[in-house]
């Protein structure tokens, strides 16, 4: 199980090094979500995709600023510090 192996390795690290690993993983998650949200918003264009994406909730489009909102929230909580 790769997750068990990763947990075992991380558990052996110092608290400071564990914090560095988790901070790095937060950045990876935020950057991944940012790309997905940017694709939905129409500001990011992954290769081999030519159509548009539309995200709706209860019949209303909720796209347009998802990527900006995510990055602003990430900066607000200090993910990139």
CSV table of N, CA and C in Angstrom, one decimal:
chain,number,residue,atom,x,y,z
A,1,UNK,N,0.8,-1.2,0.0
A,1,UNK,CA,0.0,0.0,0.0
A,1,UNK,C,0.9,1.2,0.0
A,2,UNK,N,0.9,2.0,-1.1
A,2,UNK,CA,1.7,3.2,-1.1
A,2,UNK,C,1.4,4.3,-0.1
A,3,UNK,N,0.2,4.4,0.3
A,3,UNK,CA,-0.1,5.4,1.4
A,3,UNK,C,0.4,4.9,2.7
A,4,UNK,N,0.4,3.7,3.0
A,4,UNK,CA,1.0,3.2,4.3
A,4,UNK,C,2.5,3.4,4.3
A,5,UNK,N,3.1,3.2,3.2
A,5,UNK,CA,4.6,3.4,3.1
A,5,UNK,C,4.9,4.9,3.3
A,6,UNK,N,4.1,5.7,2.6
A,6,UNK,CA,4.4,7.2,2.7
A,6,UNK,C,4.2,7.6,4.2
A,7,UNK,N,3.1,7.1,4.8
A,7,UNK,CA,2.8,7.5,6.2
A,7,UNK,C,4.0,7.0,7.1
A,8,UNK,N,4.5,5.9,6.9
A,8,UNK,CA,5.6,5.3,7.7
A,8,UNK,C,6.8,6.2,7.5
A,9,UNK,N,7.1,6.6,6.3
A,9,UNK,CA,8.3,7.4,6.1
A,9,UNK,C,8.1,8.8,6.7
A,10,UNK,N,7.0,9.4,6.6
A,10,UNK,CA,6.7,10.7,7.1
A,10,UNK,C,6.8,10.7,8.7
A,11,UNK,N,6.3,9.6,9.2
A,11,UNK,CA,6.3,9.5,10.7
A,11,UNK,C,7.7,9.5,11.3
A,12,UNK,N,8.7,9.1,10.5
A,12,UNK,CA,10.0,9.0,11.0
A,12,UNK,C,10.7,10.4,10.9
A,13,UNK,N,10.1,11.3,10.2
A,13,UNK,CA,10.7,12.7,10.1
A,13,UNK,C,10.5,13.5,11.3
A,14,UNK,N,11.3,14.5,11.5
A,14,UNK,CA,11.1,15.4,12.6
A,14,UNK,C,9.8,16.2,12.4
A,15,UNK,N,9.3,16.8,13.4
A,15,UNK,CA,8.1,17.7,13.3
A,15,UNK,C,8.3,18.8,12.2
A,16,UNK,N,9.5,19.4,12.2
A,16,UNK,CA,9.8,20.5,11.3
A,16,UNK,C,9.8,19.9,9.9
A,17,UNK,N,10.4,18.8,9.6
A,17,UNK,CA,10.4,18.2,8.3
A,17,UNK,C,9.0,17.7,7.8
A,18,UNK,N,8.3,17.2,8.8
A,18,UNK,CA,6.9,16.8,8.5
A,18,UNK,C,6.1,18.0,8.0
A,19,UNK,N,6.3,19.1,8.7
A,19,UNK,CA,5.6,20.4,8.4
A,19,UNK,C,5.9,20.8,6.9
A,20,UNK,N,7.2,20.7,6.6
A,20,UNK,CA,7.7,21.1,5.3
A,20,UNK,C,7.0,20.2,4.2
A,21,UNK,N,6.9,18.9,4.5
A,21,UNK,CA,6.3,18.0,3.5
A,21,UNK,C,4.8,18.3,3.3
A,22,UNK,N,4.1,18.5,4.4
A,22,UNK,CA,2.7,18.9,4.3
A,22,UNK,C,2.5,20.2,3.7
A,23,UNK,N,3.3,21.2,3.9
A,23,UNK,CA,3.2,22.5,3.2
A,23,UNK,C,3.4,22.3,1.7
A,24,UNK,N,4.4,21.5,1.3
A,24,UNK,CA,4.6,21.2,-0.1
A,24,UNK,C,3.4,20.5,-0.7
A,25,UNK,N,2.8,19.6,0.0
A,25,UNK,CA,1.6,18.9,-0.5
A,25,UNK,C,0.4,19.8,-0.6
A,26,UNK,N,0.3,20.8,0.3
A,26,UNK,CA,-0.8,21.8,0.2
A,26,UNK,C,-0.6,22.6,-1.1
A,27,UNK,N,0.6,23.0,-1.4
A,27,UNK,CA,0.9,23.8,-2.6
A,27,UNK,C,0.5,22.9,-3.9
A,28,UNK,N,0.9,21.7,-3.9
A,28,UNK,CA,0.6,20.8,-5.0
A,28,UNK,C,-0.9,20.7,-5.2
A,29,UNK,N,-1.7,20.5,-4.1
A,29,UNK,CA,-3.1,20.4,-4.2
A,29,UNK,C,-3.7,21.7,-4.7
A,30,UNK,N,-3.3,22.8,-4.2
A,30,UNK,CA,-3.8,24.1,-4.6
A,30,UNK,C,-3.5,24.4,-6.1
A,31,UNK,N,-2.3,24.1,-6.5
A,31,UNK,CA,-1.9,24.3,-7.9
A,31,UNK,C,-2.7,23.4,-8.8
A,32,UNK,N,-3.0,22.1,-8.4
A,32,UNK,CA,-3.8,21.2,-9.2
A,32,UNK,C,-5.2,21.7,-9.3
A,33,UNK,N,-5.8,22.1,-8.1
A,33,UNK,CA,-7.2,22.7,-8.2
A,33,UNK,C,-7.2,23.9,-9.0
A,34,UNK,N,-6.2,24.7,-8.9
A,34,UNK,CA,-6.2,26.0,-9.7
A,34,UNK,C,-6.2,25.7,-11.2
A,35,UNK,N,-5.5,24.7,-11.6
A,35,UNK,CA,-5.6,24.3,-13.1
A,35,UNK,C,-7.0,23.8,-13.5
A,36,UNK,N,-7.6,23.0,-12.6
A,36,UNK,CA,-8.9,22.5,-12.9
A,36,UNK,C,-9.9,23.7,-12.9
A,37,UNK,N,-9.8,24.5,-11.9
A,37,UNK,CA,-10.8,25.7,-11.9
A,37,UNK,C,-10.5,26.6,-13.0
A,38,UNK,N,-9.2,26.8,-13.4
A,38,UNK,CA,-8.9,27.7,-14.6
A,38,UNK,C,-9.5,27.1,-15.9
A,39,UNK,N,-9.5,25.8,-16.0
A,39,UNK,CA,-10.1,25.1,-17.1
A,39,UNK,C,-11.6,25.4,-17.2
A,40,UNK,N,-12.2,25.3,-16.0
A,40,UNK,CA,-13.7,25.5,-15.9
A,40,UNK,C,-14.0,27.0,-16.2
A,41,UNK,N,-13.1,27.9,-15.7
A,41,UNK,CA,-13.3,29.3,-15.9
A,41,UNK,C,-13.1,29.8,-17.3
A,42,UNK,N,-12.3,29.0,-18.0
A,42,UNK,CA,-11.9,29.4,-19.4
A,42,UNK,C,-10.6,30.2,-19.5
A,43,UNK,N,-9.8,30.2,-18.4
A,43,UNK,CA,-8.6,30.9,-18.4
A,43,UNK,C,-7.3,30.0,-18.5
A,44,UNK,N,-7.6,28.7,-18.5
A,44,UNK,CA,-6.5,27.7,-18.6
A,44,UNK,C,-6.9,26.8,-19.7
A,45,UNK,N,-6.0,26.4,-20.6
A,45,UNK,CA,-6.4,25.6,-21.8
A,45,UNK,C,-5.4,24.4,-21.8
A,46,UNK,N,-5.8,23.3,-21.2
A,46,UNK,CA,-5.0,22.1,-21.3
A,46,UNK,C,-4.9,21.5,-22.7
A,47,UNK,N,-3.8,20.9,-23.0
A,47,UNK,CA,-3.7,20.3,-24.4
A,47,UNK,C,-4.7,19.3,-24.7
A,48,UNK,N,-5.1,19.2,-26.0
A,48,UNK,CA,-6.0,18.2,-26.5
A,48,UNK,C,-7.4,18.3,-26.0
A,49,UNK,N,-7.8,19.5,-25.5
A,49,UNK,CA,-9.2,19.8,-25.1
A,49,UNK,C,-9.6,21.0,-25.9
A,50,UNK,N,-10.6,20.8,-26.8
A,50,UNK,CA,-11.0,21.9,-27.6
A,50,UNK,C,-12.4,22.5,-27.2
A,51,UNK,N,-13.2,21.9,-26.4
A,51,UNK,CA,-14.5,22.4,-26.0
A,51,UNK,C,-14.4,23.2,-24.7
A,52,UNK,N,-15.6,23.8,-24.4
A,52,UNK,CA,-15.7,24.6,-23.2
A,52,UNK,C,-16.4,23.7,-22.1
A,53,UNK,N,-16.1,24.1,-20.9
A,53,UNK,CA,-16.7,23.5,-19.7
A,53,UNK,C,-17.6,24.4,-19.1
A,54,UNK,N,-18.7,23.9,-18.6
A,54,UNK,CA,-19.7,24.8,-17.9
A,54,UNK,C,-20.0,24.1,-16.6
A,55,UNK,N,-19.9,24.8,-15.5
A,55,UNK,CA,-20.2,24.3,-14.2
A,55,UNK,C,-21.5,25.0,-13.7
A,56,UNK,N,-22.5,24.2,-13.4
A,56,UNK,CA,-23.8,24.8,-12.9
A,56,UNK,C,-24.1,24.2,-11.6
A,57,UNK,N,-24.8,25.0,-10.8
A,57,UNK,CA,-25.4,24.6,-9.6
A,57,UNK,C,-26.9,25.1,-9.6
A,58,UNK,N,-27.8,24.2,-9.5
A,58,UNK,CA,-29.2,24.5,-9.4
A,58,UNK,C,-29.6,25.4,-10.6
A,59,UNK,N,-29.0,25.1,-11.8
A,59,UNK,CA,-29.4,25.8,-13.0
A,59,UNK,C,-28.6,27.1,-13.3
A,60,UNK,N,-27.8,27.5,-12.3
A,60,UNK,CA,-27.0,28.7,-12.5
A,60,UNK,C,-25.5,28.4,-12.7
A,61,UNK,N,-24.9,29.1,-13.7
A,61,UNK,CA,-23.5,28.9,-13.9
A,61,UNK,C,-22.7,29.5,-12.8
A,62,UNK,N,-21.7,28.8,-12.3
A,62,UNK,CA,-20.9,29.3,-11.2
A,62,UNK,C,-19.5,29.4,-11.5
A,63,UNK,N,-19.2,29.5,-12.8
A,63,UNK,CA,-17.8,29.7,-13.3
A,63,UNK,C,-17.5,31.1,-13.5
A,64,UNK,N,-16.2,31.4,-13.8
A,64,UNK,CA,-15.8,32.7,-14.1
A,64,UNK,C,-14.7,33.2,-13.2
A,65,UNK,N,-14.8,32.9,-11.9
A,65,UNK,CA,-13.8,33.4,-11.0
A,65,UNK,C,-13.4,32.4,-10.0
A,66,UNK,N,-13.6,31.1,-10.3
A,66,UNK,CA,-13.2,30.0,-9.4
A,66,UNK,C,-11.7,30.0,-9.1
A,67,UNK,N,-10.9,30.1,-10.1
A,67,UNK,CA,-9.5,30.1,-10.0
A,67,UNK,C,-9.0,31.3,-9.1
A,68,UNK,N,-9.5,32.5,-9.4
A,68,UNK,CA,-9.1,33.7,-8.6
A,68,UNK,C,-9.5,33.5,-7.2
A,69,UNK,N,-10.7,33.0,-6.9
A,69,UNK,CA,-11.2,32.9,-5.5
A,69,UNK,C,-10.3,31.9,-4.8
A,70,UNK,N,-10.0,30.8,-5.4
A,70,UNK,CA,-9.1,29.7,-4.8
A,70,UNK,C,-7.7,30.3,-4.5
A,71,UNK,N,-7.1,31.0,-5.4
A,71,UNK,CA,-5.8,31.5,-5.2
A,71,UNK,C,-5.8,32.6,-4.1
A,72,UNK,N,-6.9,33.4,-4.1
A,72,UNK,CA,-7.0,34.5,-3.0
A,72,UNK,C,-7.1,33.8,-1.7
A,73,UNK,N,-7.9,32.7,-1.6
A,73,UNK,CA,-8.1,32.0,-0.3
A,73,UNK,C,-6.8,31.4,0.1
A,74,UNK,N,-6.1,30.8,-0.8
A,74,UNK,CA,-4.8,30.1,-0.5
A,74,UNK,C,-3.8,31.2,0.0
A,75,UNK,N,-3.8,32.3,-0.6
A,75,UNK,CA,-2.9,33.4,-0.1
A,75,UNK,C,-3.3,33.9,1.2
A,76,UNK,N,-4.6,34.0,1.4
A,76,UNK,CA,-5.1,34.5,2.7
A,76,UNK,C,-4.7,33.6,3.9
A,77,UNK,N,-4.7,32.3,3.6
A,77,UNK,CA,-4.3,31.3,4.7
A,77,UNK,C,-2.8,31.0,4.7
A,78,UNK,N,-2.1,31.7,3.8
A,78,UNK,CA,-0.6,31.5,3.9
A,78,UNK,C,0.0,30.3,3.2
A,79,UNK,N,-0.7,29.7,2.3
A,79,UNK,CA,-0.2,28.5,1.6
A,79,UNK,C,1.1,28.7,0.9
A,80,UNK,N,1.3,29.9,0.3
A,80,UNK,CA,2.5,30.1,-0.4
A,80,UNK,C,3.6,30.8,0.4
A,81,UNK,N,3.5,30.9,1.7
A,81,UNK,CA,4.5,31.5,2.5
A,81,UNK,C,5.6,30.4,2.9
